[in-house]
Amino acid sequence: MTRVLYCGDTSLETAAGYLAGLMTSWQWEFDYVPSHVGLDAGELLVKQDLVILSDYPAERMTAQAIDQLVTMVKAGCGLVMLGGWESYHGLGGNWDQTALAEVLPVDMNSADDRVNFDQPTLAIPAAINSVSHPILQNLPWEDRPPTIGGLNRITAKAKAQTLLMARVWRPTFSLEHGKTTWEHADHHPLLVVGEAGSGRVAAFASDVAPHWVGGLVDWGPERVTAQAPGAGAIEVGNFYSQFFRQMLEWVARSAK
C-alpha cells in the first residue's frame, strides 16, 4: 500500500475534498494536513512514499521538515507539487525561497507567477512521444483536450521532461459576419516531470480543484462520484480522475 501525505488545498470541507475524494474512490489511504496547519520534521513525513503539496505555503513547513523532505525525495520518495495561489511562488507560496527548489523539476519565479485565463486554454501534449508516457496514456488528448482556467508560470529544468503544455487561444467574434476567428496567443509548461536522486518528481502548474482546474474537472463522458471522510461529496469526469491517478501512481512508482 502506497503511503501518501497530502498537504494543502485549504481544507477537506473545501478544495481538498476533490483530491481526497479521488484517493478515497481509489481506496488509497492518506494522511492530510490542511493549509493552515504547520508541519515539522518527524514520523508523519518519514513514513510516506508520496508527498503532495497543493496550495500549501512554504511558511507552514519548518526548515527542518523541508530538509527532511528533500532527503526523502533523493532516497526514493515521490513528490508532486500542484498549482495554486500558494504553490510555487504564487501569492504567498514562496517555495522558490526554500531548499525544495533543488528537487523540483522546474525553476520557479521570484515574483507573483499566477496566470489567469479568461479565454479558452487547452491542455495538450508537449510532443508526439509525450502520449506514450504512463501519465498521459489512454487519454483522449487529440479528440478531447481539456481546458484549464489558470496556472503558475514555471520553467522546465534542463534534465526534466515537459509532458503537457497549456495552449492559450484568443477567439474573436464578428457581429457583422457571425463568425469566430481563433488565434494561438501563448503557451506555458503545464506538466513537467523528472527525477531527484532516486525519487520521481512532478510539477503540475494548474490546480486540482476549482477555479484554476477549469473544464479539466469535468473531463470525460462518464461521472465519478466520491467522498472522503470529513469532506463533501464530489462529482467529476472520469478522465480527470484517470489523469490524476496515473500522475500520482507514476511519481509514487505504484502503477501496476
Tab-separated table of C-alpha atoms in Angstrom:
chain	number	residue	atom	x	y	z
A	1	MET	CA	0.000	0.000	0.000
A	2	THR	CA	1.438	3.377	-1.054
A	3	ARG	CA	1.673	5.779	1.889
A	4	VAL	CA	0.583	9.301	0.910
A	5	LEU	CA	0.850	12.655	2.670
A	6	TYR	CA	-1.409	15.330	1.153
A	7	CYS	CA	-0.853	18.921	2.296
A	8	GLY	CA	-2.913	21.966	1.391
A	9	ASP	CA	-5.914	22.948	-0.726
A	10	THR	CA	-7.367	24.765	2.285
A	11	SER	CA	-9.387	22.001	3.995
A	12	LEU	CA	-11.259	18.768	3.377
A	13	GLU	CA	-14.532	20.695	3.619
A	14	THR	CA	-13.479	22.875	0.675
A	15	ALA	CA	-10.967	22.427	-2.192
A	16	ALA	CA	-9.098	19.448	-0.696
A	17	GLY	CA	-12.286	17.411	-0.988
A	18	TYR	CA	-11.538	16.888	-4.682
A	19	LEU	CA	-8.191	15.097	-4.496
A	20	ALA	CA	-9.105	13.478	-1.173
A	21	GLY	CA	-12.312	12.221	-2.770
A	22	LEU	CA	-10.407	10.787	-5.721
A	23	MET	CA	-7.941	8.960	-3.484
A	24	THR	CA	-10.818	7.599	-1.421
A	25	SER	CA	-12.502	6.310	-4.595
A	26	TRP	CA	-9.243	4.537	-5.490
A	27	GLN	CA	-9.168	3.035	-1.981
A	28	TRP	CA	-5.896	4.811	-1.179
A	29	GLU	CA	-5.051	5.609	2.416
A	30	PHE	CA	-3.567	9.045	3.093
A	31	ASP	CA	-2.656	11.493	5.816
A	32	TYR	CA	-3.975	15.028	5.319
A	33	VAL	CA	-2.637	18.371	6.568
A	34	PRO	CA	-4.824	21.498	5.942
A	35	SER	CA	-3.276	24.675	4.561
A	36	HIS	CA	-3.364	26.485	7.904
A	37	VAL	CA	-1.657	23.696	9.877
A	38	GLY	CA	2.120	23.590	10.240
A	39	LEU	CA	4.321	20.580	9.550
A	40	ASP	CA	7.562	19.766	11.335
A	41	ALA	CA	10.147	17.081	10.716
A	42	GLY	CA	9.216	13.719	12.172
A	43	GLU	CA	7.382	10.450	11.748
A	44	LEU	CA	4.485	11.884	9.691
A	45	LEU	CA	6.937	12.696	6.896
A	46	VAL	CA	9.297	9.759	7.296
A	47	LYS	CA	6.654	7.058	6.742
A	48	GLN	CA	5.487	8.388	3.343
A	49	ASP	CA	6.069	7.041	-0.176
A	50	LEU	CA	4.481	10.091	-1.837
A	51	VAL	CA	4.098	13.703	-0.718
A	52	ILE	CA	1.635	16.048	-2.444
A	53	LEU	CA	1.889	19.807	-1.918
A	54	SER	CA	-1.026	21.838	-3.294
A	55	ASP	CA	-1.759	25.389	-2.183
A	56	TYR	CA	0.333	24.719	0.911
A	57	PRO	CA	2.561	27.723	1.725
A	58	ALA	CA	6.245	27.122	2.398
A	59	GLU	CA	5.996	29.011	5.686
A	60	ARG	CA	3.858	26.195	7.111
A	61	MET	CA	6.780	23.765	6.938
A	62	THR	CA	9.750	24.229	9.206
A	63	ALA	CA	13.202	24.388	7.622
A	64	GLN	CA	13.924	21.024	9.243
A	65	ALA	CA	10.820	19.485	7.648
A	66	ILE	CA	11.769	20.818	4.216
A	67	ASP	CA	15.303	19.460	4.583
A	68	GLN	CA	13.847	16.117	5.631
A	69	LEU	CA	11.546	16.071	2.602
A	70	VAL	CA	14.452	16.852	0.260
A	71	THR	CA	16.429	13.975	1.767
A	72	MET	CA	13.416	11.656	1.452
A	73	VAL	CA	12.933	12.511	-2.232
A	74	LYS	CA	16.571	11.840	-3.035
A	75	ALA	CA	16.200	8.495	-1.254
A	76	GLY	CA	13.151	7.483	-3.337
A	77	CYS	CA	10.039	9.237	-2.016
A	78	GLY	CA	7.813	10.708	-4.724
A	79	LEU	CA	6.959	14.415	-4.730
A	80	VAL	CA	4.145	16.207	-6.562
A	81	MET	CA	3.525	19.942	-6.474
A	82	LEU	CA	0.169	21.051	-7.830
A	83	GLY	CA	-0.512	24.653	-8.790
A	84	GLY	CA	-2.388	27.285	-6.851
A	85	TRP	CA	-2.147	30.706	-5.307
A	86	GLU	CA	0.030	29.293	-2.508
A	87	SER	CA	2.070	26.909	-4.671
A	88	TYR	CA	5.412	27.616	-6.376
A	89	HIS	CA	5.941	31.359	-5.723
A	90	GLY	CA	2.279	32.250	-6.172
A	91	LEU	CA	0.802	34.788	-3.791
A	92	GLY	CA	2.319	33.573	-0.558
A	93	GLY	CA	3.611	30.168	-1.655
A	94	ASN	CA	7.264	31.237	-1.742
A	95	TRP	CA	8.660	27.754	-2.418
A	96	ASP	CA	11.307	29.309	-4.660
A	97	GLN	CA	12.999	30.573	-1.493
A	98	THR	CA	13.370	27.101	0.042
A	99	ALA	CA	15.612	24.052	-0.273
A	100	LEU	CA	12.750	22.221	-2.013
A	101	ALA	CA	13.556	24.188	-5.178
A	102	GLU	CA	16.550	21.878	-5.630
A	103	VAL	CA	14.489	18.736	-6.182
A	104	LEU	CA	11.529	20.128	-8.143
A	105	PRO	CA	11.831	19.595	-11.935
A	106	VAL	CA	11.149	23.287	-12.644
A	107	ASP	CA	12.632	26.686	-11.976
A	108	MET	CA	10.230	28.994	-10.164
A	109	ASN	CA	9.776	32.740	-10.412
A	110	SER	CA	10.827	35.022	-7.579
A	111	ALA	CA	7.710	37.199	-8.008
A	112	ASP	CA	3.989	36.621	-8.464
A	113	ASP	CA	3.727	33.818	-11.057
A	114	ARG	CA	-0.065	33.477	-11.274
A	115	VAL	CA	-1.667	33.462	-14.727
A	116	ASN	CA	-5.458	33.550	-15.094
A	117	PHE	CA	-7.147	32.671	-18.379
A	118	ASP	CA	-10.372	34.357	-19.413
A	119	GLN	CA	-10.423	32.669	-22.826
A	120	PRO	CA	-10.003	29.019	-23.895
A	121	THR	CA	-6.740	27.390	-22.806
A	122	LEU	CA	-6.177	23.752	-23.738
A	123	ALA	CA	-4.017	21.153	-22.006
A	124	ILE	CA	-2.147	19.450	-24.855
A	125	PRO	CA	0.811	17.051	-25.110
A	126	ALA	CA	4.133	18.868	-25.461
A	127	ALA	CA	5.365	16.439	-28.146
A	128	ILE	CA	4.138	13.432	-30.128
A	129	ASN	CA	6.029	10.989	-27.919
A	130	SER	CA	4.620	12.546	-24.733
A	131	VAL	CA	1.422	10.498	-25.055
A	132	SER	CA	3.402	7.286	-24.564
A	133	HIS	CA	4.380	8.383	-21.056
A	134	PRO	CA	2.452	6.436	-18.372
A	135	ILE	CA	0.875	9.639	-17.027
A	136	LEU	CA	-0.708	10.521	-20.375
A	137	GLN	CA	-1.502	7.055	-21.739
A	138	ASN	CA	-5.029	6.032	-22.730
A	139	LEU	CA	-6.464	9.546	-22.523
A	140	PRO	CA	-8.102	11.406	-25.463
A	141	TRP	CA	-5.587	14.231	-25.903
A	142	GLU	CA	-6.294	14.522	-29.645
A	143	ASP	CA	-10.064	14.022	-29.672
A	144	ARG	CA	-10.998	15.748	-26.421
A	145	PRO	CA	-8.262	18.005	-24.976
A	146	PRO	CA	-9.477	19.586	-21.717
A	147	THR	CA	-9.417	23.253	-20.751
A	148	ILE	CA	-7.907	24.889	-17.679
A	149	GLY	CA	-8.577	28.242	-16.028
A	150	GLY	CA	-5.156	29.276	-14.746
A	151	LEU	CA	-1.681	28.214	-13.682
A	152	ASN	CA	1.613	29.194	-12.107
A	153	ARG	CA	4.278	30.279	-14.587
A	154	ILE	CA	7.169	27.775	-14.360
A	155	THR	CA	10.190	26.811	-16.497
A	156	ALA	CA	11.346	23.227	-17.004
A	157	LYS	CA	14.870	22.440	-15.852
A	158	ALA	CA	17.346	21.153	-18.430
A	159	LYS	CA	17.115	17.456	-17.494
A	160	ALA	CA	13.343	17.455	-16.897
A	161	GLN	CA	10.662	16.333	-19.368
A	162	THR	CA	7.744	18.581	-20.264
A	163	LEU	CA	4.723	16.366	-20.903
A	164	LEU	CA	1.898	18.916	-21.200
A	165	MET	CA	1.650	22.481	-22.392
A	166	ALA	CA	-1.145	24.969	-21.824
A	167	ARG	CA	-2.020	26.457	-25.220
A	168	VAL	CA	-3.846	29.775	-24.970
A	169	TRP	CA	-6.292	30.798	-27.693
A	170	ARG	CA	-7.735	34.236	-28.431
A	171	PRO	CA	-11.067	33.866	-30.239
A	172	THR	CA	-12.725	36.941	-31.664
A	173	PHE	CA	-16.304	37.155	-32.886
A	174	SER	CA	-17.574	39.239	-35.804
A	175	LEU	CA	-21.060	40.622	-35.192
A	176	GLU	CA	-21.285	41.602	-38.834
A	177	HIS	CA	-20.438	38.192	-40.299
A	178	GLY	CA	-21.411	35.924	-37.407
A	179	LYS	CA	-18.054	34.167	-37.493
A	180	THR	CA	-15.488	33.322	-34.844
A	181	THR	CA	-11.775	33.565	-35.578
A	182	TRP	CA	-9.245	31.674	-33.439
A	183	GLU	CA	-5.647	32.770	-32.929
A	184	HIS	CA	-2.944	30.942	-30.970
A	185	ALA	CA	-1.827	33.576	-28.460
A	186	ASP	CA	0.559	31.970	-25.959
A	187	HIS	CA	1.711	28.755	-24.326
A	188	HIS	CA	3.076	27.688	-20.932
A	189	PRO	CA	4.565	24.493	-19.448
A	190	LEU	CA	1.755	22.660	-17.661
A	191	LEU	CA	3.175	19.304	-16.525
A	192	VAL	CA	6.909	18.737	-16.035
A	193	VAL	CA	8.411	15.544	-14.598
A	194	GLY	CA	11.863	14.399	-13.630
A	195	GLU	CA	13.977	12.700	-11.014
A	196	ALA	CA	15.901	13.884	-7.977
A	197	GLY	CA	18.272	11.227	-6.758
A	198	SER	CA	16.167	8.056	-6.570
A	199	GLY	CA	12.838	9.894	-6.314
A	200	ARG	CA	10.429	10.881	-9.046
A	201	VAL	CA	9.045	14.418	-9.048
A	202	ALA	CA	6.213	16.112	-10.925
A	203	ALA	CA	5.196	19.746	-11.204
A	204	PHE	CA	1.649	20.368	-12.431
A	205	ALA	CA	1.199	24.109	-12.895
A	206	SER	CA	-2.595	24.242	-12.693
A	207	ASP	CA	-4.903	23.206	-9.881
A	208	VAL	CA	-6.740	20.015	-8.981
A	209	ALA	CA	-9.799	21.948	-7.734
A	210	PRO	CA	-11.828	24.973	-8.881
A	211	HIS	CA	-11.291	27.539	-10.073
A	212	TRP	CA	-7.991	27.069	-11.918
A	213	VAL	CA	-8.753	23.454	-12.783
A	214	GLY	CA	-11.322	24.786	-15.253
A	215	GLY	CA	-13.019	22.266	-17.527
A	216	LEU	CA	-10.457	19.600	-16.632
A	217	VAL	CA	-12.543	18.731	-13.556
A	218	ASP	CA	-15.390	17.598	-15.846
A	219	TRP	CA	-13.167	15.894	-18.443
A	220	GLY	CA	-14.797	12.727	-19.710
A	221	PRO	CA	-18.222	11.421	-20.744
A	222	GLU	CA	-18.774	9.498	-17.513
A	223	ARG	CA	-19.244	10.863	-13.989
A	224	VAL	CA	-17.273	9.772	-10.948
A	225	THR	CA	-18.783	10.446	-7.533
A	226	ALA	CA	-16.768	10.135	-4.346
A	227	GLN	CA	-16.484	11.441	-0.817
A	228	ALA	CA	-13.529	11.383	1.555
A	229	PRO	CA	-14.155	11.043	5.303
A	230	GLY	CA	-14.776	14.531	6.674
A	231	ALA	CA	-15.201	16.048	3.203
A	232	GLY	CA	-18.078	16.981	0.968
A	233	ALA	CA	-19.153	14.781	-1.939
A	234	ILE	CA	-17.624	15.446	-5.374
A	235	GLU	CA	-18.785	14.662	-8.898
A	236	VAL	CA	-16.109	14.807	-11.610
A	237	GLY	CA	-15.241	13.499	-15.061
A	238	ASN	CA	-13.757	10.022	-15.433
A	239	PHE	CA	-10.754	11.230	-17.462
A	240	TYR	CA	-9.965	13.812	-14.775
A	241	SER	CA	-9.837	11.006	-12.233
A	242	GLN	CA	-7.744	8.806	-14.517
A	243	PHE	CA	-5.248	11.572	-15.286
A	244	PHE	CA	-4.514	12.401	-11.658
A	245	ARG	CA	-4.368	8.739	-10.676
A	246	GLN	CA	-1.836	7.996	-13.411
A	247	MET	CA	0.229	11.008	-12.352
A	248	LEU	CA	0.353	10.024	-8.707
A	249	GLU	CA	0.958	6.341	-9.454
A	250	TRP	CA	3.905	7.155	-11.719
A	251	VAL	CA	5.513	9.502	-9.211
A	252	ALA	CA	4.994	7.023	-6.365
A	253	ARG	CA	6.164	4.099	-8.552
A	254	SER	CA	2.970	2.282	-7.582
A	255	ALA	CA	1.468	1.688	-11.061
A	256	LYS	CA	0.666	-1.965	-11.721
